[in-house]
Short mmCIF file of C-alpha atoms and ligand atoms in Angstrom, two decimals:
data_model
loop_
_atom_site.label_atom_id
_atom_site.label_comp_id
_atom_site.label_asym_id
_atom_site.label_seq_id
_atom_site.Cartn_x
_atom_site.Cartn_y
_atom_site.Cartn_z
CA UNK R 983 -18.85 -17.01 5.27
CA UNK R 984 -17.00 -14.37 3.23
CA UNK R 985 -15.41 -11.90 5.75
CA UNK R 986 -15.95 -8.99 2.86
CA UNK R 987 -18.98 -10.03 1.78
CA UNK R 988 -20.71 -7.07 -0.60
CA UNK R 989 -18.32 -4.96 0.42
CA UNK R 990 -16.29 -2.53 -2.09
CA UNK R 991 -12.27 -1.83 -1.81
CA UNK R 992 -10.13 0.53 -3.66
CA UNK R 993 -6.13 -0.78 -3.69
CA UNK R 994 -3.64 1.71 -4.70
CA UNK R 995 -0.96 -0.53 -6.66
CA UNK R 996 -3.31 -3.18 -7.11
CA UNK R 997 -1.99 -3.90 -10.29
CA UNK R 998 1.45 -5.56 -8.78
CA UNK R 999 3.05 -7.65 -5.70
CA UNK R 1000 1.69 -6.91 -2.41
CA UNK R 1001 -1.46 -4.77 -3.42
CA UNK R 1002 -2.27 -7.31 -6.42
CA UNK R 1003 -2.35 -10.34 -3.65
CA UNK R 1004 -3.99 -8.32 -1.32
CA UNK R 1005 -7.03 -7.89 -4.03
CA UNK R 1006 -7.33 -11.44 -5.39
CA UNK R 1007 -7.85 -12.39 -1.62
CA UNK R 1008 -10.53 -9.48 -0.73
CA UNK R 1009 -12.30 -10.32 -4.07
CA UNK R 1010 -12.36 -14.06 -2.88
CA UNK R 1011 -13.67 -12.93 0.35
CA UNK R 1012 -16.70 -11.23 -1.20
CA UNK R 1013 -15.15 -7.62 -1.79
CA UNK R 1014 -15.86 -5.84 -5.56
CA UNK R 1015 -12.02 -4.27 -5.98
CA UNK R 1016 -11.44 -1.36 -7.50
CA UNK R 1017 -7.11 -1.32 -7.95
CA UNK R 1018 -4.78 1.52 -9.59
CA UNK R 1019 -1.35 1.39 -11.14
CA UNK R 1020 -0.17 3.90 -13.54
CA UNK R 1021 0.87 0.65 -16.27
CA UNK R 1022 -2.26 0.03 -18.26
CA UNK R 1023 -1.21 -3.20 -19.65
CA UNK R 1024 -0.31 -4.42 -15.99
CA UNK R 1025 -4.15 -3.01 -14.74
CA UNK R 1026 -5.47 -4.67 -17.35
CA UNK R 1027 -3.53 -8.41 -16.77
CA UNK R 1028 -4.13 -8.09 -13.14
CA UNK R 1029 -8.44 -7.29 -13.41
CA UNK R 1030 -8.38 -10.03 -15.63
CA UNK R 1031 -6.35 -12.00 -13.01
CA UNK R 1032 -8.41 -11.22 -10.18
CA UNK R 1033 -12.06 -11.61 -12.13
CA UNK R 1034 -14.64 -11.59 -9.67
CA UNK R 1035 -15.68 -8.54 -10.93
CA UNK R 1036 -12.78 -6.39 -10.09
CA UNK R 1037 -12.08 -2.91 -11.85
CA UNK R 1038 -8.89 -1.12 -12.75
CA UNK R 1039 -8.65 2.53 -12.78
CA UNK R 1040 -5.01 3.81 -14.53
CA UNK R 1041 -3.62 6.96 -13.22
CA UNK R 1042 -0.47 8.64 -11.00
CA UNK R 1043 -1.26 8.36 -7.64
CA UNK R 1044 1.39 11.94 -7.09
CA UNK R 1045 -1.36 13.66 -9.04
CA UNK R 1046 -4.40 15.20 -7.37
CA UNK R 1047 -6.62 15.35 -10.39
CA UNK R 1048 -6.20 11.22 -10.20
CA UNK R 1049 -7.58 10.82 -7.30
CA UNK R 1050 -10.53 13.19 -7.55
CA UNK R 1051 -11.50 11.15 -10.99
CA UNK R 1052 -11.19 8.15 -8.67
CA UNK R 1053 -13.52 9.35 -6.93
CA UNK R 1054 -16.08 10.09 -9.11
CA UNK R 1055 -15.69 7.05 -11.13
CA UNK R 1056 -15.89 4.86 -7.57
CA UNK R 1057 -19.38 7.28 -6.58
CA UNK R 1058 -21.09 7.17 -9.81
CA UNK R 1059 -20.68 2.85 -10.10
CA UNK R 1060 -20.65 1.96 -5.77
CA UNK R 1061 -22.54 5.03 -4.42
CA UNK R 1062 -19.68 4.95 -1.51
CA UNK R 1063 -16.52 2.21 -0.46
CA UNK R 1064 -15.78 0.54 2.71
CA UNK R 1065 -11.97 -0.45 2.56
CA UNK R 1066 -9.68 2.04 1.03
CA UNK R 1067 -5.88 0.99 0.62
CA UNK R 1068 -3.35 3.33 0.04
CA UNK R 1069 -0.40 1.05 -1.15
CA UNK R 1070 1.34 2.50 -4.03
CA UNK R 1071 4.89 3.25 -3.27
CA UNK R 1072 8.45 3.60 -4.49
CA UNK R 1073 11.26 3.04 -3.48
CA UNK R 1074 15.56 3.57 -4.81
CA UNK R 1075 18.04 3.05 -2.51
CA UNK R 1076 20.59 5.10 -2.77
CA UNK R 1077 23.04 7.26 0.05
CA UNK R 1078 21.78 10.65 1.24
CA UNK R 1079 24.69 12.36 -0.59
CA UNK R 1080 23.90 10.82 -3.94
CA UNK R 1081 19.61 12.11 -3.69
CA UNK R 1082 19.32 14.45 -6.38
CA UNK R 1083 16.47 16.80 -6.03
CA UNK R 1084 14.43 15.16 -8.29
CA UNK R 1085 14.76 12.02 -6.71
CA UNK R 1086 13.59 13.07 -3.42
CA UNK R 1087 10.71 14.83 -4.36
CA UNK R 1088 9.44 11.82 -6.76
CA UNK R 1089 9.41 9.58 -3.72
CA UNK R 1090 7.95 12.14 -1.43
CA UNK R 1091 4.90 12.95 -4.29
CA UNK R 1092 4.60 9.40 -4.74
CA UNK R 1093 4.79 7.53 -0.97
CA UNK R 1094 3.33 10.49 1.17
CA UNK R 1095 2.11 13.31 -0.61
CA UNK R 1096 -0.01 10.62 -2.83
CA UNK R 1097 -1.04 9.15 0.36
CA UNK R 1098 -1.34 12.39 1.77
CA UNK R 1099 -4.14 13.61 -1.37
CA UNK R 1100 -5.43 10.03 -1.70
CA UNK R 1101 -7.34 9.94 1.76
CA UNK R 1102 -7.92 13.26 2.00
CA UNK R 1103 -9.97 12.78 -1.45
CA UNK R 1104 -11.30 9.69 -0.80
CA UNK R 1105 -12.41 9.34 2.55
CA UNK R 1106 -15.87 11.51 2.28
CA UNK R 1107 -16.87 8.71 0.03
CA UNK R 1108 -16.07 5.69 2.57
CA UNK R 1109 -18.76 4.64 4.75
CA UNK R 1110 -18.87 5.45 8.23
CA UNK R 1111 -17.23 2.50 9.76
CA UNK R 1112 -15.19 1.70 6.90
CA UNK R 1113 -11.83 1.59 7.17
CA UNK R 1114 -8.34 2.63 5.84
CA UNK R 1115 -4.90 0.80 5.59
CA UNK R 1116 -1.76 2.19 4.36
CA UNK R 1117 1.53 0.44 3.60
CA UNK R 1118 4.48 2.17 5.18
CA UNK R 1119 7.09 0.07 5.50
CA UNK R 1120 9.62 -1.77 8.40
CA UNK R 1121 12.27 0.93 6.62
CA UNK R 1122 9.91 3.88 8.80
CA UNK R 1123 11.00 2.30 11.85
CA UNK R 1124 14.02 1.10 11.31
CA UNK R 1125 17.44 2.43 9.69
CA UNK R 1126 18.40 -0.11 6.93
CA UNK R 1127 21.14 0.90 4.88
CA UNK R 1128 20.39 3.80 1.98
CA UNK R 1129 16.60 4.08 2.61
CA UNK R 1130 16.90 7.69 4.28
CA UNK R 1131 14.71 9.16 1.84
CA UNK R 1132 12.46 6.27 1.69
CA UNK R 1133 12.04 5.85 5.36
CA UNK R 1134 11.45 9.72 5.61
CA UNK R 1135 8.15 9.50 3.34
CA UNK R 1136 6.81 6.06 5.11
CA UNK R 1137 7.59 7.54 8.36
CA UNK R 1138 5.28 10.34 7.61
CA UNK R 1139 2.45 8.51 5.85
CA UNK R 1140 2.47 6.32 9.49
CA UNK R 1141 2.39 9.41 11.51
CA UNK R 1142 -0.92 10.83 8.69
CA UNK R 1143 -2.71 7.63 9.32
CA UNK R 1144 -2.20 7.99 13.24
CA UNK R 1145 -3.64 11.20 13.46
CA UNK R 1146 -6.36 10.14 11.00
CA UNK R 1147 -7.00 7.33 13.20
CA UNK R 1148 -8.27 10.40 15.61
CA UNK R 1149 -9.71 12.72 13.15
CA UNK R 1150 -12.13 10.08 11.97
CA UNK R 1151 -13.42 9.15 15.14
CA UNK R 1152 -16.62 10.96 14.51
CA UNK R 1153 -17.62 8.65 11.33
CA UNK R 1154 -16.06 5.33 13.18
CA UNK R 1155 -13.48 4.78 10.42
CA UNK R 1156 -10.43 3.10 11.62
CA UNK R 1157 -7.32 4.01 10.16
CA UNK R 1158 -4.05 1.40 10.58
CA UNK R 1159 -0.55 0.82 9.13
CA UNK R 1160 0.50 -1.98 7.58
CA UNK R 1161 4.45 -2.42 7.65
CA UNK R 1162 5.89 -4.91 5.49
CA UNK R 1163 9.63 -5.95 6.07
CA UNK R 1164 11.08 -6.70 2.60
CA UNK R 1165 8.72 -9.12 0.20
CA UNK R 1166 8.88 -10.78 -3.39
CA UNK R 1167 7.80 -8.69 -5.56
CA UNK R 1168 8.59 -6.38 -8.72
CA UNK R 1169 9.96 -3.45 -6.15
CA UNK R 1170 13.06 -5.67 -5.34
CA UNK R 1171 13.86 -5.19 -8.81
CA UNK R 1172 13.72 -1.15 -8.51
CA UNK R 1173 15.88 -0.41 -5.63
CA UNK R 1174 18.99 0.12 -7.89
CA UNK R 1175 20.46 -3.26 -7.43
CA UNK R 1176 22.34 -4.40 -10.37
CA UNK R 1177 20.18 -7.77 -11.80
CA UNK R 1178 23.86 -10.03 -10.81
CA UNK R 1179 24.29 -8.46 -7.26
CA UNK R 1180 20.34 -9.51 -6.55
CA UNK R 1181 20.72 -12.70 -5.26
CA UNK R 1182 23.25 -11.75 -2.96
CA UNK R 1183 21.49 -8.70 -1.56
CA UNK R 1184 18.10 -10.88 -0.75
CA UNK R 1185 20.50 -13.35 0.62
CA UNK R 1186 21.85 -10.72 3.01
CA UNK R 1187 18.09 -9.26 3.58
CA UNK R 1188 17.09 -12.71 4.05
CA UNK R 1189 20.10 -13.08 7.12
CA UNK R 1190 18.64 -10.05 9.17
CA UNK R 1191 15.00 -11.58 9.12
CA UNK R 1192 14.58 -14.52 11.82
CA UNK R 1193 12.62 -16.25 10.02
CA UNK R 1194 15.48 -16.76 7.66
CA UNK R 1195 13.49 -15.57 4.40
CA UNK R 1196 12.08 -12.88 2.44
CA UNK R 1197 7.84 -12.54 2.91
CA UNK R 1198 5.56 -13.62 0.02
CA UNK R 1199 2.97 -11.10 -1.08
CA UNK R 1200 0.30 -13.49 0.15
CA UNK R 1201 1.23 -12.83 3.81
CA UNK R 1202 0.95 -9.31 3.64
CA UNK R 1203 -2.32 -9.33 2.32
CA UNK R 1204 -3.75 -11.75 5.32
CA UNK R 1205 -2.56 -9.18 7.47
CA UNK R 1206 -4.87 -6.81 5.25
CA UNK R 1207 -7.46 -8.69 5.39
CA UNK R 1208 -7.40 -8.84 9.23
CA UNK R 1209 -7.38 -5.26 9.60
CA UNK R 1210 -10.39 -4.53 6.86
CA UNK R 1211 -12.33 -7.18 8.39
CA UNK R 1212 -11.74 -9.15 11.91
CA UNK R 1213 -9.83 -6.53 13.28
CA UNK R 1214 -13.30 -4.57 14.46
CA UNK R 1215 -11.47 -3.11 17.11
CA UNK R 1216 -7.72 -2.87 15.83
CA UNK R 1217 -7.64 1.04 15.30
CA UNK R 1218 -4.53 3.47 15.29
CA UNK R 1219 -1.62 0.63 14.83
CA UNK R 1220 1.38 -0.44 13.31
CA UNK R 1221 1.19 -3.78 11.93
CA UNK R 1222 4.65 -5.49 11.32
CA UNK R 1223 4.61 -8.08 8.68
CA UNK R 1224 8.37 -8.87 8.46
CA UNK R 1225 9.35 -12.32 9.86
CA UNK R 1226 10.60 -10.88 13.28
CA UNK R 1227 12.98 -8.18 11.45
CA UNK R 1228 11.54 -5.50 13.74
CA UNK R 1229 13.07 -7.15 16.78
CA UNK R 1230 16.34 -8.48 15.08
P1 NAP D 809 5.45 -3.45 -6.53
O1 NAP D 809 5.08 -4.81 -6.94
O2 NAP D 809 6.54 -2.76 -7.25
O3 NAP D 809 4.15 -2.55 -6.50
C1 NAP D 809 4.21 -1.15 -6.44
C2 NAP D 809 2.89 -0.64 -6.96
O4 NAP D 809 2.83 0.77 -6.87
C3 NAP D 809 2.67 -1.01 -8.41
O5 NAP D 809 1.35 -1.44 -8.55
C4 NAP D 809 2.88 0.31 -9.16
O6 NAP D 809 2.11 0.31 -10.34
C5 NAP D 809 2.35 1.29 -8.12
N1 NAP D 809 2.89 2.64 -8.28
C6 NAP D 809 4.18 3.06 -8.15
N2 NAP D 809 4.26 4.37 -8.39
C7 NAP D 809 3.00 4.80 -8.66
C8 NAP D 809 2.45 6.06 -8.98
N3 NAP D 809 3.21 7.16 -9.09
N4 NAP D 809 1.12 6.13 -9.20
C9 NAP D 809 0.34 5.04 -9.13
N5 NAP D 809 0.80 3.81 -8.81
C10 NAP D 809 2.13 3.71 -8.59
O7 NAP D 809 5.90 -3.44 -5.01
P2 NAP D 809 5.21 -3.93 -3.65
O8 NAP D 809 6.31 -4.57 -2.89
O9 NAP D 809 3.98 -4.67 -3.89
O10 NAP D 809 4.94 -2.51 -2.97
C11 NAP D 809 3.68 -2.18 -2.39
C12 NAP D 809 3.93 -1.26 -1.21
O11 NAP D 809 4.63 -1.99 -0.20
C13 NAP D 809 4.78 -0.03 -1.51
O12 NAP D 809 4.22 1.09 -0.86
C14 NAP D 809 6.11 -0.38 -0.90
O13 NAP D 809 6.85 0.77 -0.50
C15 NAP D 809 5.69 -1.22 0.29
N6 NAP D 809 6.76 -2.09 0.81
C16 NAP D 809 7.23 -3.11 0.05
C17 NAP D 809 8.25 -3.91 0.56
C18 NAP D 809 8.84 -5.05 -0.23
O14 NAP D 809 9.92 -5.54 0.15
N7 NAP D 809 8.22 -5.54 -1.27
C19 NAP D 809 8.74 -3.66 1.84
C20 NAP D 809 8.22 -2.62 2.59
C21 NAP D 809 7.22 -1.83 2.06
P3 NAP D 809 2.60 1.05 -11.69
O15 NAP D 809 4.07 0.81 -11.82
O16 NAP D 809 1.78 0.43 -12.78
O17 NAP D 809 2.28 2.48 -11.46
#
Protein backbone atom coordinates (compact mmCIF):
# COMPACT_ATOMS: atom_id res chain seq x y z
CA UNK A 1 0.00 0.00 0.00
CA UNK A 2 1.42 3.39 -1.00
CA UNK A 3 1.47 5.58 2.18
CA UNK A 4 0.83 8.82 -0.33
CA UNK A 5 -1.35 7.29 -2.41
CA UNK A 6 -3.23 10.16 -4.80
CA UNK A 7 -1.94 12.53 -2.83
CA UNK A 8 -0.18 15.88 -4.25
CA UNK A 9 3.23 17.50 -2.65
CA UNK A 10 4.94 20.67 -3.43
CA UNK A 11 9.01 20.46 -2.39
CA UNK A 12 10.79 23.65 -2.25
CA UNK A 13 14.44 22.64 -3.56
CA UNK A 14 13.21 19.64 -5.06
CA UNK A 15 15.47 19.97 -7.74
CA UNK A 16 18.74 18.96 -5.47
CA UNK A 17 20.04 16.74 -2.35
CA UNK A 18 17.72 16.39 0.42
CA UNK A 19 14.45 17.82 -1.22
CA UNK A 20 15.26 15.86 -4.62
CA UNK A 21 15.39 12.39 -2.43
CA UNK A 22 12.67 13.38 -0.48
CA UNK A 23 10.45 13.59 -3.92
CA UNK A 24 11.61 10.46 -5.75
CA UNK A 25 10.45 8.63 -2.49
CA UNK A 26 6.87 10.50 -2.10
CA UNK A 27 6.38 9.97 -5.90
CA UNK A 28 7.16 6.17 -5.29
CA UNK A 29 4.78 6.21 -2.50
CA UNK A 30 1.88 7.37 -4.67
CA UNK A 31 2.35 11.30 -4.28
CA UNK A 32 2.12 13.61 -7.82
CA UNK A 33 5.27 16.15 -6.82
CA UNK A 34 5.31 19.38 -7.69
CA UNK A 35 9.38 20.61 -6.78
CA UNK A 36 11.07 24.23 -7.23
CA UNK A 37 14.66 25.31 -7.66
CA UNK A 38 15.59 28.49 -9.22
CA UNK A 39 18.24 26.27 -11.90
CA UNK A 40 16.07 25.32 -14.82
CA UNK A 41 18.38 22.83 -16.23
CA UNK A 42 18.63 21.13 -12.67
CA UNK A 43 14.37 21.22 -12.49
CA UNK A 44 14.33 19.88 -15.57
CA UNK A 45 17.10 16.72 -14.91
CA UNK A 46 15.52 16.09 -11.64
CA UNK A 47 11.40 15.81 -13.11
CA UNK A 48 12.85 13.71 -15.55
CA UNK A 49 14.64 11.80 -12.71
CA UNK A 50 11.79 11.41 -10.58
CA UNK A 51 9.07 10.54 -13.59
CA UNK A 52 6.06 9.38 -12.07
CA UNK A 53 4.50 12.26 -13.18
CA UNK A 54 6.28 14.84 -11.21
CA UNK A 55 6.32 18.68 -12.20
CA UNK A 56 8.93 21.37 -11.82
CA UNK A 57 8.04 24.89 -11.30
CA UNK A 58 11.44 27.39 -11.66
CA UNK A 59 11.41 30.43 -9.59
CA UNK A 60 13.21 32.34 -6.31
CA UNK A 61 11.71 31.16 -3.42
CA UNK A 62 12.90 35.09 -1.62
CA UNK A 63 10.35 36.43 -4.08
CA UNK A 64 6.67 36.75 -3.24
CA UNK A 65 5.37 36.98 -6.75
CA UNK A 66 6.96 33.15 -6.98
CA UNK A 67 5.07 31.80 -4.73
CA UNK A 68 1.71 33.34 -5.57
CA UNK A 69 2.33 31.91 -9.37
CA UNK A 70 2.93 28.66 -7.48
CA UNK A 71 -0.02 28.83 -6.40
CA UNK A 72 -2.03 29.34 -9.16
CA UNK A 73 -0.22 27.00 -11.33
CA UNK A 74 -0.66 24.12 -8.33
CA UNK A 75 -4.85 25.31 -8.15
CA UNK A 76 -5.55 25.46 -11.74
CA UNK A 77 -3.77 21.55 -12.45
CA UNK A 78 -4.59 19.80 -8.47
CA UNK A 79 -7.61 21.91 -7.39
CA UNK A 80 -5.72 21.95 -3.78
CA UNK A 81 -2.26 19.94 -2.17
CA UNK A 82 -1.88 17.88 0.83
CA UNK A 83 1.95 17.94 1.74
CA UNK A 84 3.68 21.20 1.32
CA UNK A 85 7.59 21.26 1.98
CA UNK A 86 9.35 24.24 2.51
CA UNK A 87 13.06 23.09 2.01
CA UNK A 88 14.95 25.52 0.01
CA UNK A 89 17.77 26.97 1.93
CA UNK A 90 21.25 28.46 1.92
CA UNK A 91 23.73 28.43 3.67
CA UNK A 92 27.86 30.31 3.81
CA UNK A 93 29.70 29.96 6.68
CA UNK A 94 31.47 32.59 7.49
CA UNK A 95 32.34 34.65 11.18
CA UNK A 96 29.84 37.27 12.35
CA UNK A 97 32.46 40.02 11.76
CA UNK A 98 33.07 39.08 8.16
CA UNK A 99 28.67 39.15 7.23
CA UNK A 100 28.39 41.86 4.92
CA UNK A 101 24.96 43.27 4.67
CA UNK A 102 24.18 41.69 1.69
CA UNK A 103 25.04 38.48 2.88
CA UNK A 104 22.79 38.47 5.76
CA UNK A 105 19.86 39.60 4.21
CA UNK A 106 20.23 36.95 1.16
CA UNK A 107 20.10 34.18 3.72
CA UNK A 108 17.39 35.73 5.76
CA UNK A 109 15.08 36.33 2.24
CA UNK A 110 16.01 33.01 1.26
CA UNK A 111 15.79 30.48 4.62
CA UNK A 112 13.00 32.45 6.57
CA UNK A 113 11.47 35.18 4.89
CA UNK A 114 10.92 32.57 1.80
CA UNK A 115 9.61 30.25 4.29
CA UNK A 116 7.97 32.93 5.95
CA UNK A 117 5.85 34.04 2.28
CA UNK A 118 5.84 30.40 1.11
CA UNK A 119 3.23 29.09 3.76
CA UNK A 120 1.63 32.02 4.25
CA UNK A 121 0.77 31.79 0.30
CA UNK A 122 0.34 28.40 0.10
CA UNK A 123 -1.44 27.07 2.87
CA UNK A 124 -5.21 28.29 1.83
CA UNK A 125 -4.68 25.88 -0.96
CA UNK A 126 -3.68 22.69 1.28
CA UNK A 127 -6.39 20.55 2.37
CA UNK A 128 -7.64 20.54 5.72
CA UNK A 129 -5.64 17.85 7.28
CA UNK A 130 -2.78 18.22 5.11
CA UNK A 131 0.26 18.92 6.39
CA UNK A 132 3.49 21.07 6.35
CA UNK A 133 7.27 20.27 6.93
CA UNK A 134 10.04 22.65 6.93
CA UNK A 135 13.79 21.99 7.00
CA UNK A 136 15.55 24.03 9.62
CA UNK A 137 18.50 22.65 10.45
CA UNK A 138 20.64 20.93 13.73
CA UNK A 139 22.70 24.54 13.22
CA UNK A 140 19.07 26.25 14.93
CA UNK A 141 19.77 24.38 17.93
CA UNK A 142 23.05 24.13 18.20
CA UNK A 143 26.19 26.61 17.90
CA UNK A 144 28.56 25.04 15.27
CA UNK A 145 31.29 27.13 14.31
CA UNK A 146 30.47 30.30 11.73
CA UNK A 147 26.75 29.47 11.19
CA UNK A 148 25.49 32.59 13.33
CA UNK A 149 23.65 33.94 10.55
CA UNK A 150 22.52 30.68 9.33
CA UNK A 151 21.32 29.39 12.61
CA UNK A 152 19.53 32.83 13.16
CA UNK A 153 17.16 32.27 9.98
CA UNK A 154 16.52 28.31 10.78
CA UNK A 155 15.94 29.20 14.28
CA UNK A 156 13.16 31.42 13.23
CA UNK A 157 11.58 29.36 10.46
CA UNK A 158 11.34 26.52 13.61
CA UNK A 159 9.79 28.98 15.88
CA UNK A 160 7.05 30.08 12.39
CA UNK A 161 6.23 26.47 12.02
CA UNK A 162 5.57 26.11 15.92
CA UNK A 163 3.21 28.72 16.10
CA UNK A 164 1.68 27.55 12.80
CA UNK A 165 1.38 24.27 14.31
CA UNK A 166 -1.33 26.33 16.59
CA UNK A 167 -2.73 28.68 14.13
CA UNK A 168 -3.84 25.83 11.93
CA UNK A 169 -5.56 23.94 14.39
CA UNK A 170 -8.88 24.96 13.05
CA UNK A 171 -8.26 23.21 9.44
CA UNK A 172 -6.30 20.09 11.23
CA UNK A 173 -3.06 20.81 9.36
CA UNK A 174 -0.05 19.74 11.21
CA UNK A 175 2.89 21.71 10.92
CA UNK A 176 6.58 19.99 11.98
CA UNK A 177 10.34 20.63 11.62
CA UNK A 178 12.55 18.59 10.12
CA UNK A 179 16.29 19.17 11.35
CA UNK A 180 18.93 17.65 9.43
CA UNK A 181 22.52 17.49 10.99
CA UNK A 182 24.97 17.89 8.07
CA UNK A 183 24.17 15.53 4.76
CA UNK A 184 25.75 14.77 1.21
CA UNK A 185 24.68 16.93 -0.89
CA UNK A 186 25.52 19.98 -3.32
CA UNK A 187 25.22 22.55 -0.10
CA UNK A 188 28.53 21.07 1.33
CA UNK A 189 30.00 22.47 -1.62
CA UNK A 190 28.57 26.18 -0.86
CA UNK A 191 29.58 26.81 2.62
CA UNK A 192 32.85 28.58 1.52
CA UNK A 193 35.11 25.67 1.96
CA UNK A 194 37.95 25.70 -0.38
CA UNK A 195 37.36 22.28 -2.83
CA UNK A 196 41.17 20.87 -1.06
CA UNK A 197 40.17 21.70 2.62
CA UNK A 198 36.69 19.56 1.94
CA UNK A 199 37.67 16.37 2.85
CA UNK A 200 39.11 17.42 5.93
CA UNK A 201 36.20 19.54 7.10
CA UNK A 202 33.56 16.45 6.53
CA UNK A 203 36.16 14.44 8.24
CA UNK A 204 35.97 16.75 11.25
CA UNK A 205 31.93 17.05 10.82
CA UNK A 206 31.95 13.45 10.51
CA UNK A 207 34.03 13.21 14.28
CA UNK A 208 31.24 15.25 16.15
CA UNK A 209 28.38 12.90 14.79
CA UNK A 210 28.20 9.44 16.81
CA UNK A 211 27.39 7.69 14.29
CA UNK A 212 30.78 8.44 12.89
CA UNK A 213 29.43 9.76 9.35
CA UNK A 214 27.82 12.35 7.43
CA UNK A 215 23.71 11.50 6.60
CA UNK A 216 22.69 10.52 3.03
CA UNK A 217 19.84 12.47 1.53
CA UNK A 218 17.80 9.28 1.55
CA UNK A 219 17.51 9.35 5.37
CA UNK A 220 16.22 12.63 5.59
CA UNK A 221 13.57 12.07 3.33
CA UNK A 222 12.22 8.78 5.39
CA UNK A 223 11.98 11.05 8.12
CA UNK A 224 9.71 13.17 5.63
CA UNK A 225 7.87 10.72 4.72
CA UNK A 226 6.98 9.77 8.34
CA UNK A 227 5.81 13.07 9.15
CA UNK A 228 3.53 13.58 5.74
CA UNK A 229 2.17 10.26 6.24
CA UNK A 230 2.41 7.79 9.48
CA UNK A 231 3.01 10.46 11.70
CA UNK A 232 -1.08 11.17 12.00
CA UNK A 233 -0.53 12.45 15.26
CA UNK A 234 3.17 13.91 15.23
CA UNK A 235 2.18 17.73 15.27
CA UNK A 236 4.29 20.81 16.54
CA UNK A 237 7.94 18.96 16.63
CA UNK A 238 11.41 19.05 15.99
CA UNK A 239 12.62 16.14 14.19
CA UNK A 240 16.46 15.54 14.45
CA UNK A 241 17.90 13.65 11.62
CA UNK A 242 21.65 13.91 12.47
CA UNK A 243 23.24 10.61 13.64
CA UNK A 244 23.06 11.55 17.44
CA UNK A 245 24.89 15.09 16.80
CA UNK A 246 22.16 16.76 18.87
CA UNK A 247 23.29 14.95 21.99
CA UNK A 248 27.13 14.88 21.22
P1 LIG B 1 21.18 21.48 -1.85
O1 LIG B 1 21.36 20.19 -2.53
O2 LIG B 1 22.15 22.57 -2.10
O3 LIG B 1 19.70 22.00 -2.11
C1 LIG B 1 19.32 23.32 -1.84
C2 LIG B 1 18.08 23.57 -2.68
O4 LIG B 1 17.57 24.87 -2.42
C3 LIG B 1 18.37 23.49 -4.16
O5 LIG B 1 17.33 22.77 -4.75
C4 LIG B 1 18.35 24.94 -4.62
O6 LIG B 1 17.95 25.00 -5.98
C5 LIG B 1 17.30 25.51 -3.68
N1 LIG B 1 17.42 26.96 -3.49
C6 LIG B 1 18.44 27.65 -2.92
N2 LIG B 1 18.18 28.95 -2.94
C7 LIG B 1 16.96 29.10 -3.53
C8 LIG B 1 16.16 30.22 -3.84
N3 LIG B 1 16.54 31.47 -3.56
N4 LIG B 1 14.97 29.99 -4.45
C9 LIG B 1 14.57 28.75 -4.76
N5 LIG B 1 15.29 27.64 -4.48
C10 LIG B 1 16.48 27.83 -3.87
O7 LIG B 1 21.20 21.28 -0.27
P2 LIG B 1 20.37 20.35 0.73
O8 LIG B 1 21.37 19.86 1.71
O9 LIG B 1 19.52 19.40 0.03
O10 LIG B 1 19.50 21.48 1.48
C11 LIG B 1 18.10 21.35 1.67
C12 LIG B 1 17.74 22.02 2.99
O11 LIG B 1 18.35 21.30 4.05
C13 LIG B 1 18.22 23.47 3.13
O12 LIG B 1 17.21 24.24 3.71
C14 LIG B 1 19.40 23.35 4.07
O13 LIG B 1 19.61 24.53 4.82
C15 LIG B 1 18.96 22.19 4.95
N6 LIG B 1 20.07 21.53 5.65
C16 LIG B 1 21.01 20.85 4.95
C17 LIG B 1 22.06 20.25 5.64
C18 LIG B 1 23.15 19.49 4.93
O14 LIG B 1 24.20 19.22 5.55
N7 LIG B 1 23.00 19.09 3.69
C19 LIG B 1 22.10 20.34 7.03
C20 LIG B 1 21.11 21.02 7.71
C21 LIG B 1 20.09 21.62 7.01
P3 LIG B 1 18.53 26.11 -7.00
O15 LIG B 1 19.98 26.28 -6.70
O16 LIG B 1 18.24 25.55 -8.36
O17 LIG B 1 17.73 27.33 -6.70
Amino acid sequence: MQSLKDKVAIITGGNSGIGKATARLFAEEGATVVITGRRQDVVDGAVREIGRGAIGICGDVASIDFHHRLAAEVRERFGAIDVYMANAGVINLAASETVSEAEYDQHFAVNARGVFFGVQTIAPHIRDGGNIIVTSSLAGTKVLPNHTVYAGTKAALAAFARNWAIEFKPRRIRVNILSPGPVETEILGKLGVSESNRPQFEQQMADLIPAGRLGRPEELAQAALFLASAGTFVNGIELHVDGGMCVA
